[in-house]
Amino acid sequence: MNSYNLAGNTWWPPGQDAADEYMQYATAFDRDRCLRQYDDVVGSAAASYVGNSAGGPIAAFLRKAIAAKRPASLIRLGDADGNVLFSGLDIYPHLTTYNLTKISRIYFGSNTLMVEHKQFFLDTVMEGIAEADLIGGPERGTIDKSFSTDLPDLDVRGMCGMRGVYNYLAGATDLAKLSEKIWASTWFSRSLLPHYFNILHKQPYLGFVTCYPDLERVFREKAEVARTETILVPMQASIAKVHKDIRHYPDAYPDILEQLRPPFEGAVYIVAAGILSKAYCTAIKRRGGIAIDVGSVADVWMGTKSRPDMPKDMVAKWQLVANSPVPS
């Protein structure tokens, strides 16, 4: 715990050193500065598709890329990616370690992995951004709302992640490099739920990078895809409810990368592999494919409510199977 009762009502609140640094951070990067940074980043992009109507324009972008067989990468930057980008600020060491330790436990089942490999994850996220054609990031309203949350209820790691995307990109990168990219919401993958099967109907090939071995069969039948392939990844530790290292990185990672070989220019892949989705999307595009980072939408399709903010009615509406057991 800490003397501010910061995040006292949440799981694993920060210790005193990290809490002191958070209070310094919240003063230095206040509401006005963070919202200005959001506006600077999003305003640098060629276009911005955010909100309930975003699914249509993003679906149109995908259809054009598929029709032209043009390699592309569509990635999502969530709070975990923001924690990694926040670490690149190199300003708040205790807060950085707290954030990375907590998200490392959630994703990989290891408290130390992302701390020990901080530079690898920073490089991976930045390469993903550089290679991406469309980037989904936290929404302005989410960042704004976080400044009104009472300290005991504040998810420090999550909010540092949401704000950290824009803190880092606005302050430590050349925003001119976003001028040919589309900016979207982190939730663009959800906005595409009404469109996926229309976009992918009768594709000659569809690859999956996921922990769900049954997903390709459901897609092959429903979308009438000629050929499907799955590259399996370990299930995220928090979803699998395990408290041990899932051995995704560095153990399984090289073999997964090696398997990402698009069979032709413009072959489409559905990617749902946590924070390492950025690395896999980058590899797919560089090798000629089209990568769509769908994140927790894969859980929705498999009937699994994997996130606290995931509406039950959304799962009920879009699930493709009744429920998906945790793979052994």
GROMACS .gro file of C-alpha atoms in nm:
model
  328
    1MET     CA    1   0.000   0.000   0.000
    2ASN     CA    2   0.092   0.368  -0.003
    3SER     CA    3   0.014   0.681   0.196
    4TYR     CA    4  -0.224   0.822  -0.070
    5ASN     CA    5  -0.441   0.508  -0.077
    6LEU     CA    6  -0.369   0.526  -0.450
    7ALA     CA    7  -0.542   0.234  -0.623
    8GLY     CA    8  -0.627   0.100  -0.279
    9ASN     CA    9  -0.952  -0.048  -0.410
   10THR     CA   10  -0.783  -0.225  -0.701
   11TRP     CA   11  -0.577  -0.539  -0.739
   12TRP     CA   12  -0.212  -0.494  -0.638
   13PRO     CA   13  -0.184  -0.121  -0.558
   14PRO     CA   14   0.157   0.045  -0.602
   15GLY     CA   15   0.409   0.072  -0.321
   16GLN     CA   16   0.518   0.407  -0.181
   17ASP     CA   17   0.801   0.479  -0.429
   18ALA     CA   18   0.582   0.406  -0.732
   19ALA     CA   19   0.291   0.600  -0.581
   20ASP     CA   20   0.513   0.903  -0.517
   21GLU     CA   21   0.622   0.895  -0.880
   22TYR     CA   22   0.263   0.861  -0.999
   23MET     CA   23   0.168   1.177  -0.809
   24GLN     CA   24   0.463   1.357  -0.973
   25TYR     CA   25   0.361   1.220  -1.312
   26ALA     CA   26  -0.003   1.326  -1.272
   27THR     CA   27   0.114   1.680  -1.199
   28ALA     CA   28   0.369   1.700  -1.482
   29PHE     CA   29   0.139   1.527  -1.733
   30ASP     CA   30  -0.192   1.681  -1.629
   31ARG     CA   31  -0.527   1.663  -1.809
   32ASP     CA   32  -0.457   1.954  -2.043
   33ARG     CA   33  -0.115   1.823  -2.143
   34CYS     CA   34  -0.234   1.467  -2.201
   35LEU     CA   35  -0.532   1.577  -2.408
   36ARG     CA   36  -0.309   1.811  -2.609
   37GLN     CA   37  -0.075   1.519  -2.676
   38TYR     CA   38  -0.370   1.306  -2.789
   39ASP     CA   39  -0.478   1.581  -3.029
   40ASP     CA   40  -0.125   1.624  -3.161
   41VAL     CA   41  -0.084   1.251  -3.231
   42VAL     CA   42  -0.425   1.194  -3.388
   43GLY     CA   43  -0.406   1.521  -3.579
   44SER     CA   44  -0.082   1.406  -3.740
   45ALA     CA   45  -0.245   1.103  -3.906
   46ALA     CA   46  -0.380   1.107  -4.259
   47ALA     CA   47  -0.729   1.025  -4.131
   48SER     CA   48  -0.902   0.938  -3.805
   49TYR     CA   49  -1.177   0.677  -3.775
   50VAL     CA   50  -1.299   0.681  -3.416
   51GLY     CA   51  -1.645   0.614  -3.274
   52ASN     CA   52  -1.948   0.403  -3.355
   53SER     CA   53  -1.929   0.474  -3.729
   54ALA     CA   54  -1.563   0.370  -3.764
   55GLY     CA   55  -1.637   0.014  -3.875
   56GLY     CA   56  -1.756   0.111  -4.224
   57PRO     CA   57  -1.452   0.315  -4.335
   58ILE     CA   58  -1.209   0.062  -4.184
   59ALA     CA   59  -1.391  -0.222  -4.360
   60ALA     CA   60  -1.364  -0.027  -4.687
   61PHE     CA   61  -0.990   0.019  -4.629
   62LEU     CA   62  -0.949  -0.355  -4.575
   63ARG     CA   63  -1.151  -0.447  -4.884
   64LYS     CA   64  -0.931  -0.223  -5.099
   65ALA     CA   65  -0.610  -0.371  -4.956
   66ILE     CA   66  -0.736  -0.727  -5.011
   67ALA     CA   67  -0.857  -0.655  -5.364
   68ALA     CA   68  -0.523  -0.496  -5.455
   69LYS     CA   69  -0.328  -0.770  -5.271
   70ARG     CA   70  -0.144  -0.488  -5.098
   71PRO     CA   71   0.047  -0.586  -4.781
   72ALA     CA   72  -0.092  -0.409  -4.475
   73SER     CA   73  -0.085  -0.412  -4.098
   74LEU     CA   74  -0.369  -0.300  -3.872
   75ILE     CA   75  -0.260  -0.290  -3.507
   76ARG     CA   76  -0.409  -0.199  -3.172
   77LEU     CA   77  -0.231  -0.007  -2.895
   78GLY     CA   78  -0.394  -0.085  -2.563
   79ASP     CA   79  -0.289  -0.005  -2.209
   80ALA     CA   80  -0.025  -0.282  -2.212
   81ASP     CA   81   0.143  -0.126  -2.515
   82GLY     CA   82   0.111   0.209  -2.341
   83ASN     CA   83   0.291   0.068  -2.037
   84VAL     CA   84   0.574  -0.031  -2.270
   85LEU     CA   85   0.581   0.312  -2.435
   86PHE     CA   86   0.564   0.479  -2.092
   87SER     CA   87   0.879   0.287  -2.000
   88GLY     CA   88   1.053   0.459  -2.290
   89LEU     CA   89   1.009   0.797  -2.120
   90ASP     CA   90   1.280   0.694  -1.870
   91ILE     CA   91   1.149   0.942  -1.615
   92TYR     CA   92   0.974   0.739  -1.346
   93PRO     CA   93   1.171   0.418  -1.277
   94HIS     CA   94   0.966   0.285  -0.984
   95LEU     CA   95   0.634   0.353  -1.156
   96THR     CA   96   0.765   0.199  -1.478
   97THR     CA   97   0.871  -0.117  -1.298
   98TYR     CA   98   0.535  -0.139  -1.119
   99ASN     CA   99   0.345  -0.105  -1.449
  100LEU     CA  100   0.560  -0.357  -1.636
  101THR     CA  101   0.557  -0.606  -1.348
  102LYS     CA  102   0.180  -0.601  -1.327
  103ILE     CA  103   0.113  -0.631  -1.701
  104SER     CA  104   0.381  -0.898  -1.731
  105ARG     CA  105   0.192  -1.102  -1.471
  106ILE     CA  106  -0.134  -1.054  -1.661
  107TYR     CA  107   0.001  -1.145  -2.005
  108PHE     CA  108   0.280  -1.391  -1.939
  109GLY     CA  109   0.229  -1.519  -1.584
  110SER     CA  110   0.574  -1.388  -1.492
  111ASN     CA  111   0.638  -1.082  -1.275
  112THR     CA  112   0.982  -1.019  -1.421
  113LEU     CA  113   0.971  -1.100  -1.793
  114MET     CA  114   0.870  -0.760  -1.931
  115VAL     CA  115   1.096  -0.577  -1.687
  116GLU     CA  116   1.394  -0.786  -1.790
  117HIS     CA  117   1.314  -0.752  -2.161
  118LYS     CA  118   1.192  -0.391  -2.153
  119GLN     CA  119   1.394  -0.280  -2.457
  120PHE     CA  120   1.273  -0.572  -2.668
  121PHE     CA  121   0.910  -0.487  -2.601
  122LEU     CA  122   0.968  -0.115  -2.665
  123ASP     CA  123   1.141  -0.192  -2.994
  124THR     CA  124   0.861  -0.434  -3.089
  125VAL     CA  125   0.583  -0.183  -3.026
  126MET     CA  126   0.769   0.095  -3.210
  127GLU     CA  127   0.841  -0.132  -3.509
  128GLY     CA  128   0.473  -0.225  -3.514
  129ILE     CA  129   0.377   0.143  -3.524
  130ALA     CA  130   0.632   0.220  -3.797
  131GLU     CA  131   0.508  -0.068  -4.014
  132ALA     CA  132   0.134  -0.021  -3.951
  133ASP     CA  133  -0.108   0.127  -4.200
  134LEU     CA  134  -0.380   0.168  -3.938
  135ILE     CA  135  -0.319   0.218  -3.565
  136GLY     CA  136  -0.588   0.190  -3.300
  137GLY     CA  137  -0.517   0.381  -2.979
  138PRO     CA  138  -0.697   0.468  -2.654
  139GLU     CA  139  -0.983   0.711  -2.703
  140ARG     CA  140  -0.974   1.074  -2.594
  141GLY     CA  141  -1.273   1.032  -2.365
  142THR     CA  142  -1.104   0.747  -2.177
  143ILE     CA  143  -0.802   0.962  -2.103
  144ASP     CA  144  -1.017   1.259  -2.005
  145LYS     CA  145  -1.232   1.047  -1.772
  146SER     CA  146  -0.929   0.902  -1.595
  147PHE     CA  147  -0.850   1.242  -1.445
  148SER     CA  148  -1.187   1.242  -1.267
  149THR     CA  149  -1.142   0.901  -1.104
  150ASP     CA  150  -1.090   0.904  -0.728
  151LEU     CA  151  -0.741   0.793  -0.626
  152PRO     CA  152  -0.851   0.474  -0.442
  153ASP     CA  153  -1.039   0.358  -0.754
  154LEU     CA  154  -0.775   0.453  -1.009
  155ASP     CA  155  -0.619   0.164  -1.202
  156VAL     CA  156  -0.273   0.317  -1.205
  157ARG     CA  157  -0.121   0.068  -1.448
  158GLY     CA  158  -0.412   0.092  -1.689
  159MET     CA  159  -0.426   0.471  -1.684
  160CYS     CA  160  -0.049   0.509  -1.723
  161GLY     CA  161  -0.089   0.281  -2.023
  162MET     CA  162  -0.374   0.475  -2.179
  163ARG     CA  163  -0.202   0.810  -2.134
  164GLY     CA  164   0.143   0.666  -2.201
  165VAL     CA  165   0.065   0.595  -2.567
  166TYR     CA  166   0.032   0.969  -2.629
  167ASN     CA  167   0.292   1.083  -2.372
  168TYR     CA  168   0.557   0.888  -2.561
  169LEU     CA  169   0.446   0.936  -2.920
  170ALA     CA  170   0.394   1.311  -2.881
  171GLY     CA  171   0.709   1.370  -2.680
  172ALA     CA  172   0.967   1.123  -2.809
  173THR     CA  173   0.888   1.048  -3.174
  174ASP     CA  174   0.860   1.228  -3.507
  175LEU     CA  175   0.485   1.272  -3.559
  176ALA     CA  176   0.540   1.350  -3.926
  177LYS     CA  177   0.586   0.975  -3.973
  178LEU     CA  178   0.214   0.931  -3.896
  179SER     CA  179   0.115   1.144  -4.195
  180GLU     CA  180   0.039   0.845  -4.419
  181LYS     CA  181  -0.129   0.632  -4.152
  182ILE     CA  182  -0.488   0.602  -4.035
  183TRP     CA  183  -0.561   0.651  -3.665
  184ALA     CA  184  -0.847   0.462  -3.506
  185SER     CA  185  -0.969   0.351  -3.165
  186THR     CA  186  -0.818   0.057  -2.979
  187TRP     CA  187  -1.164  -0.094  -3.022
  188PHE     CA  188  -1.162  -0.081  -3.403
  189SER     CA  189  -1.158  -0.461  -3.399
  190ARG     CA  190  -1.496  -0.455  -3.224
  191SER     CA  191  -1.634  -0.199  -3.469
  192LEU     CA  192  -1.555  -0.449  -3.746
  193LEU     CA  193  -1.772  -0.723  -3.593
  194PRO     CA  194  -2.057  -0.665  -3.841
  195HIS     CA  195  -1.811  -0.672  -4.133
  196TYR     CA  196  -1.556  -0.954  -4.089
  197PHE     CA  197  -1.745  -1.229  -4.270
  198ASN     CA  198  -1.842  -1.004  -4.557
  199ILE     CA  199  -1.482  -0.885  -4.599
  200LEU     CA  200  -1.338  -1.237  -4.579
  201HIS     CA  201  -1.608  -1.422  -4.775
  202LYS     CA  202  -1.460  -1.682  -5.013
  203GLN     CA  203  -1.102  -1.576  -4.958
  204PRO     CA  204  -0.856  -1.832  -5.099
  205TYR     CA  205  -0.662  -1.836  -4.772
  206LEU     CA  206  -0.704  -1.715  -4.414
  207GLY     CA  207  -0.438  -1.752  -4.148
  208PHE     CA  208  -0.493  -1.735  -3.772
  209VAL     CA  209  -0.242  -1.647  -3.501
  210THR     CA  210  -0.435  -1.741  -3.190
  211CYS     CA  211  -0.458  -1.969  -2.888
  212TYR     CA  212  -0.790  -2.110  -3.016
  213PRO     CA  213  -0.740  -2.411  -3.246
  214ASP     CA  214  -1.111  -2.427  -3.336
  215LEU     CA  215  -1.142  -2.073  -3.467
  216GLU     CA  216  -1.024  -2.152  -3.820
  217ARG     CA  217  -1.285  -2.428  -3.865
  218VAL     CA  218  -1.569  -2.194  -3.771
  219PHE     CA  219  -1.441  -1.925  -4.006
  220ARG     CA  220  -1.379  -2.169  -4.290
  221GLU     CA  221  -1.741  -2.286  -4.274
  222LYS     CA  222  -1.912  -1.952  -4.215
  223ALA     CA  223  -1.703  -1.742  -4.455
  224GLU     CA  224  -1.656  -2.022  -4.711
  225VAL     CA  225  -1.279  -1.976  -4.707
  226ALA     CA  226  -1.096  -2.220  -4.933
  227ARG     CA  227  -0.799  -2.281  -4.706
  228THR     CA  228  -0.724  -2.195  -4.345
  229GLU     CA  229  -0.420  -2.235  -4.123
  230THR     CA  230  -0.358  -2.177  -3.753
  231ILE     CA  231  -0.031  -2.080  -3.587
  232LEU     CA  232  -0.098  -2.151  -3.222
  233VAL     CA  233   0.028  -1.921  -2.947
  234PRO     CA  234   0.009  -1.974  -2.569
  235MET     CA  235  -0.307  -1.842  -2.408
  236GLN     CA  236  -0.266  -1.522  -2.205
  237ALA     CA  237  -0.199  -1.615  -1.842
  238SER     CA  238  -0.489  -1.417  -1.694
  239ILE     CA  239  -0.740  -1.578  -1.932
  240ALA     CA  240  -0.596  -1.926  -1.881
  241LYS     CA  241  -0.602  -1.854  -1.505
  242VAL     CA  242  -0.248  -1.980  -1.454
  243HIS     CA  243   0.010  -1.832  -1.220
  244LYS     CA  244   0.323  -1.947  -1.394
  245ASP     CA  245   0.525  -1.840  -1.698
  246ILE     CA  246   0.332  -1.943  -2.011
  247ARG     CA  247   0.662  -1.954  -2.205
  248HIS     CA  248   0.537  -1.739  -2.494
  249TYR     CA  249   0.846  -1.518  -2.492
  250PRO     CA  250   1.127  -1.591  -2.550
  251ASP     CA  251   1.056  -1.966  -2.574
  252ALA     CA  252   0.776  -2.003  -2.831
  253TYR     CA  253   0.829  -1.670  -3.004
  254PRO     CA  254   1.099  -1.760  -3.263
  255ASP     CA  255   0.911  -2.066  -3.387
  256ILE     CA  256   0.588  -1.869  -3.421
  257LEU     CA  257   0.768  -1.601  -3.623
  258GLU     CA  258   0.918  -1.867  -3.849
  259GLN     CA  259   0.573  -2.011  -3.925
  260LEU     CA  260   0.438  -1.678  -4.049
  261ARG     CA  261   0.486  -1.735  -4.421
  262PRO     CA  262   0.202  -1.586  -4.631
  263PRO     CA  263   0.135  -1.825  -4.923
  264PHE     CA  264   0.082  -1.535  -5.165
  265GLU     CA  265   0.092  -1.155  -5.175
  266GLY     CA  266  -0.208  -1.016  -4.992
  267ALA     CA  267  -0.291  -1.329  -4.789
  268VAL     CA  268  -0.497  -1.229  -4.484
  269TYR     CA  269  -0.421  -1.317  -4.123
  270ILE     CA  270  -0.636  -1.273  -3.812
  271VAL     CA  271  -0.398  -1.206  -3.522
  272ALA     CA  272  -0.488  -1.239  -3.153
  273ALA     CA  273  -0.168  -1.287  -2.955
  274GLY     CA  274  -0.160  -1.020  -2.686
  275ILE     CA  275   0.116  -0.764  -2.684
  276LEU     CA  276   0.323  -0.975  -2.924
  277SER     CA  277   0.054  -0.929  -3.189
  278LYS     CA  278   0.250  -0.621  -3.300
  279ALA     CA  279   0.557  -0.833  -3.379
  280TYR     CA  280   0.350  -1.090  -3.566
  281CYS     CA  281   0.162  -0.824  -3.767
  282THR     CA  282   0.493  -0.663  -3.860
  283ALA     CA  283   0.636  -0.995  -3.981
  284ILE     CA  284   0.323  -1.076  -4.182
  285LYS     CA  285   0.324  -0.741  -4.362
  286ARG     CA  286   0.698  -0.754  -4.433
  287ARG     CA  287   0.647  -1.097  -4.588
  288GLY     CA  288   0.364  -0.978  -4.811
  289GLY     CA  289   0.051  -1.048  -4.607
  290ILE     CA  290  -0.233  -0.845  -4.458
  291ALA     CA  291  -0.249  -0.862  -4.078
  292ILE     CA  292  -0.553  -0.766  -3.869
  293ASP     CA  293  -0.492  -0.742  -3.494
  294VAL     CA  294  -0.833  -0.836  -3.350
  295GLY     CA  295  -0.733  -0.869  -2.983
  296SER     CA  296  -1.012  -0.984  -2.753
  297VAL     CA  297  -1.256  -1.016  -3.046
  298ALA     CA  298  -1.116  -1.369  -3.078
  299ASP     CA  299  -1.244  -1.435  -2.725
  300VAL     CA  300  -1.584  -1.297  -2.824
  301TRP     CA  301  -1.602  -1.535  -3.121
  302MET     CA  302  -1.520  -1.825  -2.892
  303GLY     CA  303  -1.788  -1.724  -2.642
  304THR     CA  304  -1.546  -1.612  -2.371
  305LYS     CA  305  -1.599  -1.288  -2.175
  306SER     CA  306  -1.230  -1.223  -2.117
  307ARG     CA  307  -1.232  -0.856  -2.014
  308PRO     CA  308  -1.421  -0.673  -1.736
  309ASP     CA  309  -1.529  -0.408  -1.989
  310MET     CA  310  -1.656  -0.664  -2.240
  311PRO     CA  311  -2.037  -0.638  -2.257
  312LYS     CA  312  -2.217  -0.970  -2.212
  313ASP     CA  313  -2.465  -0.881  -2.485
  314MET     CA  314  -2.180  -0.827  -2.731
  315VAL     CA  315  -2.045  -1.175  -2.659
  316ALA     CA  316  -2.394  -1.321  -2.691
  317LYS     CA  317  -2.453  -1.147  -3.024
  318TRP     CA  318  -2.124  -1.228  -3.196
  319GLN     CA  319  -2.001  -1.555  -3.048
  320LEU     CA  320  -1.950  -1.832  -3.301
  321VAL     CA  321  -1.947  -2.118  -3.052
  322ALA     CA  322  -2.139  -2.162  -2.728
  323ASN     CA  323  -1.827  -2.144  -2.513
  324SER     CA  324  -1.459  -2.218  -2.548
  325PRO     CA  325  -1.283  -2.428  -2.286
  326VAL     CA  326  -0.932  -2.324  -2.187
  327PRO     CA  327  -0.690  -2.527  -2.403
  328SER     CA  328  -0.475  -2.767  -2.200
   0.00000   0.00000   0.00000
